[in-house]
mmCIF file of C-alpha atoms and ligand atoms in Angstrom:
data_model
loop_
_atom_site.group_PDB
_atom_site.id
_atom_site.type_symbol
_atom_site.label_atom_id
_atom_site.label_comp_id
_atom_site.label_asym_id
_atom_site.label_seq_id
_atom_site.Cartn_x
_atom_site.Cartn_y
_atom_site.Cartn_z
ATOM 1 C CA UNK A 1 0.000 0.000 0.000
ATOM 2 C CA UNK A 2 1.293 3.449 -0.875
ATOM 3 C CA UNK A 3 0.042 6.971 -1.463
ATOM 4 C CA UNK A 4 -0.795 7.943 -5.036
ATOM 5 C CA UNK A 5 -1.860 11.506 -4.204
ATOM 6 C CA UNK A 6 -3.284 13.290 -1.151
ATOM 7 C CA UNK A 7 -6.433 11.340 -0.324
ATOM 8 C CA UNK A 8 -5.692 8.318 -2.532
ATOM 9 C CA UNK A 9 -3.998 5.076 -1.536
ATOM 10 C CA UNK A 10 -2.924 2.371 -3.964
ATOM 11 C CA UNK A 11 -3.517 -1.152 -2.685
ATOM 12 C CA UNK A 12 -1.727 -3.897 -4.653
ATOM 13 C CA UNK A 13 -3.953 -6.968 -4.366
ATOM 14 C CA UNK A 14 -1.766 -9.465 -6.225
ATOM 15 C CA UNK A 15 2.006 -9.113 -6.080
ATOM 16 C CA UNK A 16 2.767 -5.498 -6.888
ATOM 17 C CA UNK A 17 1.081 -5.607 -10.266
ATOM 18 C CA UNK A 18 -2.710 -5.532 -9.828
ATOM 19 C CA UNK A 19 -4.045 -2.515 -7.981
ATOM 20 C CA UNK A 20 -7.194 -1.117 -6.492
ATOM 21 C CA UNK A 21 -7.412 2.416 -5.112
ATOM 22 C CA UNK A 22 -8.929 3.837 -1.959
ATOM 23 C CA UNK A 23 -10.157 7.434 -2.017
ATOM 24 C CA UNK A 24 -10.973 9.390 1.129
ATOM 25 C CA UNK A 25 -14.144 11.395 0.582
ATOM 26 C CA UNK A 26 -15.916 13.729 2.985
ATOM 27 C CA UNK A 27 -18.634 11.173 3.645
ATOM 28 C CA UNK A 28 -16.488 8.028 3.796
ATOM 29 C CA UNK A 29 -14.206 5.858 1.693
ATOM 30 C CA UNK A 30 -14.609 5.154 -2.013
ATOM 31 C CA UNK A 31 -12.934 2.041 -3.390
ATOM 32 C CA UNK A 32 -12.049 1.935 -7.095
ATOM 33 C CA UNK A 33 -12.160 -1.684 -8.312
ATOM 34 C CA UNK A 34 -11.670 -4.764 -6.130
ATOM 35 C CA UNK A 35 -9.580 -7.539 -7.675
ATOM 36 C CA UNK A 36 -9.501 -11.319 -7.596
ATOM 37 C CA UNK A 37 -11.147 -13.381 -4.847
ATOM 38 C CA UNK A 38 -8.308 -12.764 -2.397
ATOM 39 C CA UNK A 39 -8.714 -8.989 -2.673
ATOM 40 C CA UNK A 40 -11.222 -8.418 0.189
ATOM 41 C CA UNK A 41 -8.737 -9.877 2.677
ATOM 42 C CA UNK A 42 -5.866 -7.796 1.284
ATOM 43 C CA UNK A 43 -8.025 -4.659 1.375
ATOM 44 C CA UNK A 44 -9.105 -5.401 4.956
ATOM 45 C CA UNK A 45 -5.480 -5.661 6.089
ATOM 46 C CA UNK A 46 -4.582 -2.439 4.270
ATOM 47 C CA UNK A 47 -7.457 -0.607 5.964
ATOM 48 C CA UNK A 48 -6.585 -1.968 9.391
ATOM 49 C CA UNK A 49 -3.012 -0.710 8.940
ATOM 50 C CA UNK A 50 -4.575 2.758 8.513
ATOM 51 C CA UNK A 51 -6.748 2.367 11.597
ATOM 52 C CA UNK A 52 -9.873 1.938 9.440
ATOM 53 C CA UNK A 53 -12.306 -0.917 8.924
ATOM 54 C CA UNK A 54 -13.787 -2.604 5.875
ATOM 55 C CA UNK A 55 -17.165 -1.215 6.927
ATOM 56 C CA UNK A 56 -15.812 2.318 6.346
ATOM 57 C CA UNK A 57 -16.055 1.713 2.587
ATOM 58 C CA UNK A 58 -19.148 3.592 1.504
ATOM 59 C CA UNK A 59 -19.110 2.930 -2.223
ATOM 60 C CA UNK A 60 -17.256 0.815 -4.739
ATOM 61 C CA UNK A 61 -16.726 2.160 -8.265
ATOM 62 C CA UNK A 62 -15.881 -0.465 -10.882
ATOM 63 C CA UNK A 63 -13.872 0.725 -13.905
ATOM 64 C CA UNK A 64 -15.172 -2.218 -15.945
ATOM 65 C CA UNK A 65 -16.584 -5.725 -15.527
ATOM 66 C CA UNK A 66 -13.558 -7.941 -16.110
ATOM 67 C CA UNK A 67 -12.827 -10.811 -13.717
ATOM 68 C CA UNK A 68 -9.531 -9.406 -12.395
ATOM 69 C CA UNK A 69 -11.473 -6.351 -11.188
ATOM 70 C CA UNK A 70 -14.692 -7.894 -9.860
ATOM 71 C CA UNK A 71 -14.132 -11.469 -8.705
ATOM 72 C CA UNK A 72 -13.827 -10.266 -5.100
ATOM 73 C CA UNK A 73 -16.738 -7.822 -5.394
ATOM 74 C CA UNK A 74 -19.667 -9.935 -4.171
ATOM 75 C CA UNK A 75 -17.868 -10.864 -0.950
ATOM 76 C CA UNK A 76 -16.817 -7.260 -0.352
ATOM 77 C CA UNK A 77 -20.387 -6.026 -0.843
ATOM 78 C CA UNK A 78 -21.597 -8.569 1.696
ATOM 79 C CA UNK A 79 -18.980 -7.445 4.201
ATOM 80 C CA UNK A 80 -19.349 -3.679 3.691
ATOM 81 C CA UNK A 81 -22.910 -3.116 2.432
ATOM 82 C CA UNK A 82 -21.300 -0.508 0.150
ATOM 83 C CA UNK A 83 -23.032 0.908 -2.928
ATOM 84 C CA UNK A 84 -21.748 -0.456 -6.252
ATOM 85 C CA UNK A 85 -21.397 1.938 -9.205
ATOM 86 C CA UNK A 86 -20.531 1.031 -12.794
ATOM 87 C CA UNK A 87 -21.169 2.430 -16.277
ATOM 88 C CA UNK A 88 -24.515 1.329 -17.698
ATOM 89 C CA UNK A 89 -22.882 -0.526 -20.597
ATOM 90 C CA UNK A 90 -20.907 -2.811 -18.263
ATOM 91 C CA UNK A 91 -23.700 -3.229 -15.694
ATOM 92 C CA UNK A 92 -25.272 -6.190 -17.580
ATOM 93 C CA UNK A 93 -21.887 -7.970 -17.598
ATOM 94 C CA UNK A 94 -21.520 -7.440 -13.871
ATOM 95 C CA UNK A 95 -25.020 -8.836 -13.320
ATOM 96 C CA UNK A 96 -24.358 -11.802 -15.625
ATOM 97 C CA UNK A 97 -21.220 -12.914 -13.791
ATOM 98 C CA UNK A 98 -19.105 -13.195 -16.928
ATOM 99 C CA UNK A 99 -17.936 -11.378 -20.036
ATOM 100 C CA UNK A 100 -20.475 -12.148 -22.804
ATOM 101 C CA UNK A 101 -19.515 -13.969 -25.985
ATOM 102 C CA UNK A 102 -19.247 -10.746 -27.992
ATOM 103 C CA UNK A 103 -17.343 -8.935 -25.246
ATOM 104 C CA UNK A 104 -13.860 -9.555 -26.674
ATOM 105 C CA UNK A 105 -12.587 -8.828 -30.161
ATOM 106 C CA UNK A 106 -10.229 -11.804 -30.386
ATOM 107 C CA UNK A 107 -10.509 -15.575 -30.172
ATOM 108 C CA UNK A 108 -8.047 -15.719 -27.261
ATOM 109 C CA UNK A 109 -10.325 -13.449 -25.233
ATOM 110 C CA UNK A 110 -13.448 -15.459 -26.086
ATOM 111 C CA UNK A 111 -11.665 -18.689 -25.172
ATOM 112 C CA UNK A 112 -10.504 -17.565 -21.750
ATOM 113 C CA UNK A 113 -13.980 -16.205 -20.933
ATOM 114 C CA UNK A 114 -15.278 -19.784 -21.030
ATOM 115 C CA UNK A 115 -12.992 -20.756 -18.146
ATOM 116 C CA UNK A 116 -15.059 -20.969 -14.915
ATOM 117 C CA UNK A 117 -12.182 -19.403 -12.954
ATOM 118 C CA UNK A 118 -12.852 -16.201 -14.916
ATOM 119 C CA UNK A 119 -16.547 -16.066 -14.008
ATOM 120 C CA UNK A 120 -17.741 -14.310 -10.871
ATOM 121 C CA UNK A 121 -20.674 -14.179 -8.508
ATOM 122 C CA UNK A 122 -23.168 -11.823 -10.205
ATOM 123 C CA UNK A 123 -23.633 -8.392 -8.662
ATOM 124 C CA UNK A 124 -26.452 -5.962 -9.417
ATOM 125 C CA UNK A 125 -25.129 -2.396 -9.346
ATOM 126 C CA UNK A 126 -26.770 0.045 -6.953
ATOM 127 C CA UNK A 127 -26.609 2.711 -9.653
ATOM 128 C CA UNK A 128 -24.951 3.390 -12.985
ATOM 129 C CA UNK A 129 -22.619 6.269 -13.823
ATOM 130 C CA UNK A 130 -22.127 8.215 -17.050
ATOM 131 C CA UNK A 131 -19.450 10.438 -18.545
ATOM 132 C CA UNK A 132 -19.060 13.642 -16.546
ATOM 133 C CA UNK A 133 -20.771 12.342 -13.393
ATOM 134 C CA UNK A 134 -19.156 13.019 -10.022
ATOM 135 C CA UNK A 135 -18.636 10.171 -7.554
ATOM 136 C CA UNK A 136 -17.385 11.843 -4.394
ATOM 137 C CA UNK A 137 -14.226 13.666 -5.494
ATOM 138 C CA UNK A 138 -13.910 11.593 -8.675
ATOM 139 C CA UNK A 139 -15.099 12.637 -12.116
ATOM 140 C CA UNK A 140 -16.157 9.871 -14.502
ATOM 141 C CA UNK A 141 -14.530 9.790 -17.956
ATOM 142 C CA UNK A 142 -16.126 7.248 -20.302
ATOM 143 C CA UNK A 143 -13.299 5.545 -22.206
ATOM 144 C CA UNK A 144 -15.001 2.735 -24.153
ATOM 145 C CA UNK A 145 -13.115 0.089 -26.105
ATOM 146 C CA UNK A 146 -11.369 -2.159 -23.594
ATOM 147 C CA UNK A 147 -14.989 -2.835 -22.634
ATOM 148 C CA UNK A 148 -18.038 -0.846 -23.788
ATOM 149 C CA UNK A 149 -18.575 0.723 -20.375
ATOM 150 C CA UNK A 150 -14.947 1.212 -19.356
ATOM 151 C CA UNK A 151 -14.375 4.379 -17.320
ATOM 152 C CA UNK A 152 -11.347 6.287 -16.079
ATOM 153 C CA UNK A 153 -11.635 8.495 -13.002
ATOM 154 C CA UNK A 154 -10.087 11.900 -12.381
ATOM 155 C CA UNK A 155 -9.594 12.873 -8.730
ATOM 156 C CA UNK A 156 -10.416 16.556 -9.082
ATOM 157 C CA UNK A 157 -8.788 17.871 -5.841
ATOM 158 C CA UNK A 158 -5.364 16.428 -6.735
ATOM 159 C CA UNK A 159 -5.730 15.873 -10.522
ATOM 160 C CA UNK A 160 -4.562 12.289 -10.081
ATOM 161 C CA UNK A 161 -5.926 10.059 -12.849
ATOM 162 C CA UNK A 162 -7.020 6.441 -12.401
ATOM 163 C CA UNK A 163 -6.955 4.870 -15.860
ATOM 164 C CA UNK A 164 -8.236 1.356 -15.111
ATOM 165 C CA UNK A 165 -7.309 -0.865 -18.060
ATOM 166 C CA UNK A 166 -7.359 1.947 -20.652
ATOM 167 C CA UNK A 167 -3.550 1.981 -20.348
ATOM 168 C CA UNK A 168 -1.300 -0.732 -18.906
ATOM 169 C CA UNK A 169 2.047 -0.050 -17.244
ATOM 170 C CA UNK A 170 3.756 -3.389 -16.977
ATOM 171 C CA UNK A 171 7.324 -2.211 -17.503
ATOM 172 C CA UNK A 172 6.264 0.202 -20.220
ATOM 173 C CA UNK A 173 3.092 2.028 -21.182
ATOM 174 C CA UNK A 174 0.885 -0.050 -23.482
ATOM 175 C CA UNK A 175 -2.647 -0.393 -24.818
ATOM 176 C CA UNK A 176 -2.958 -4.001 -23.616
ATOM 177 C CA UNK A 177 -3.705 -7.007 -25.848
ATOM 178 C CA UNK A 178 -6.199 -6.304 -28.639
ATOM 179 C CA UNK A 179 -7.716 -9.795 -28.284
ATOM 180 C CA UNK A 180 -8.812 -8.982 -24.734
ATOM 181 C CA UNK A 181 -10.422 -5.674 -25.699
ATOM 182 C CA UNK A 182 -14.033 -5.439 -26.862
ATOM 183 C CA UNK A 183 -13.098 -3.047 -29.684
ATOM 184 C CA UNK A 184 -9.446 -1.955 -30.109
ATOM 185 C CA UNK A 185 -10.306 0.849 -32.571
ATOM 186 C CA UNK A 186 -12.841 2.354 -30.177
ATOM 187 C CA UNK A 187 -10.304 1.991 -27.354
ATOM 188 C CA UNK A 188 -7.675 3.900 -29.345
ATOM 189 C CA UNK A 189 -10.160 6.664 -30.143
ATOM 190 C CA UNK A 190 -10.838 7.016 -26.400
ATOM 191 C CA UNK A 191 -7.266 8.120 -25.678
ATOM 192 C CA UNK A 192 -8.200 11.631 -26.806
ATOM 193 C CA UNK A 193 -10.714 11.710 -23.924
ATOM 194 C CA UNK A 194 -8.083 11.323 -21.187
ATOM 195 C CA UNK A 195 -6.558 14.457 -19.614
ATOM 196 C CA UNK A 196 -2.786 14.887 -19.959
ATOM 197 C CA UNK A 197 -2.265 17.633 -17.363
ATOM 198 C CA UNK A 198 -2.307 15.312 -14.360
ATOM 199 C CA UNK A 199 -0.215 15.039 -11.192
ATOM 200 C CA UNK A 200 -0.207 11.243 -10.860
ATOM 201 C CA UNK A 201 -1.431 8.240 -12.831
ATOM 202 C CA UNK A 202 -2.706 5.071 -11.191
ATOM 203 C CA UNK A 203 -2.908 1.961 -13.378
ATOM 204 C CA UNK A 204 -4.933 -1.138 -12.559
ATOM 205 C CA UNK A 205 -1.925 -3.078 -13.808
ATOM 206 C CA UNK A 206 1.561 -1.810 -13.076
ATOM 207 C CA UNK A 207 3.419 0.809 -11.092
ATOM 208 C CA UNK A 208 2.036 4.352 -10.783
ATOM 209 C CA UNK A 209 3.602 7.432 -12.344
ATOM 210 C CA UNK A 210 4.142 10.317 -9.950
ATOM 211 C CA UNK A 211 5.122 13.975 -10.321
ATOM 212 C CA UNK A 212 7.445 14.576 -13.275
ATOM 213 C CA UNK A 213 7.020 10.959 -14.414
ATOM 214 C CA UNK A 214 3.564 11.925 -15.675
ATOM 215 C CA UNK A 215 5.242 13.812 -18.561
ATOM 216 C CA UNK A 216 6.038 10.400 -20.017
ATOM 217 C CA UNK A 217 2.338 9.471 -19.787
ATOM 218 C CA UNK A 218 1.258 12.709 -21.490
ATOM 219 C CA UNK A 219 3.689 12.090 -24.356
ATOM 220 C CA UNK A 220 2.575 8.479 -24.771
ATOM 221 C CA UNK A 221 -1.092 9.483 -24.681
ATOM 222 C CA UNK A 222 -0.589 12.194 -27.314
ATOM 223 C CA UNK A 223 1.054 9.636 -29.606
ATOM 224 C CA UNK A 224 -1.677 7.055 -28.985
ATOM 225 C CA UNK A 225 -4.409 9.613 -29.657
ATOM 226 C CA UNK A 226 -2.675 10.833 -32.853
ATOM 227 C CA UNK A 227 -2.177 7.340 -34.258
ATOM 228 C CA UNK A 228 -5.870 6.643 -33.671
ATOM 229 C CA UNK A 229 -6.585 9.594 -35.943
HETATM 230 ZN ZN1 ZN B 1 -9.830 -5.397 -18.250
HETATM 231 ZN ZN1 ZN B 2 -7.549 -5.618 -15.632
#
């Protein structure tokens, strides 16, 4: 666990590579994504180290309904009674407990979605969110393509950006595998929607970029947006 920006903690839930984020809001804690099935226990330990409890989580925002983000969700909802928020285009996936057959552009993606280990206990969202909505201190940015309802979140007080799976940072910045995205062309077009004047970038997969390191992100994003036309 480490600070991403004032008011935001990064909690690695598997090794140091898969992250969820905890945002302190005036009315309680907002969790961004959950993780695999082990994540609720990891999150509980992280909260206890801060002198907080799992029950302090007031709402859980899901960047998109992929198993590595939501497999631990049902258990966490049971333990926290938190509200669950997701974009309306991913809400049916979350409620179905799996990525649908047309949810990935490539055969590899469709094949792995048949594996029971990549299904999850269905969760009905408390409410859906749309582009421009505010969730506590976070502003929703709809960035479709990785999934139809994928969202990034901008923490307005600090201008830290949580990109979900819109951009991966495993060693280097990358779009992620096309076969696992619902629509790679739509994903690439979404890069123009992400702000570049940010103070920190939190990735669901990989190490964060802080301070001056965000220049590298801005440059990469400009190139990705340009090549998408
Ligand atoms: Zn994903
Ligand atoms: Zn992911």
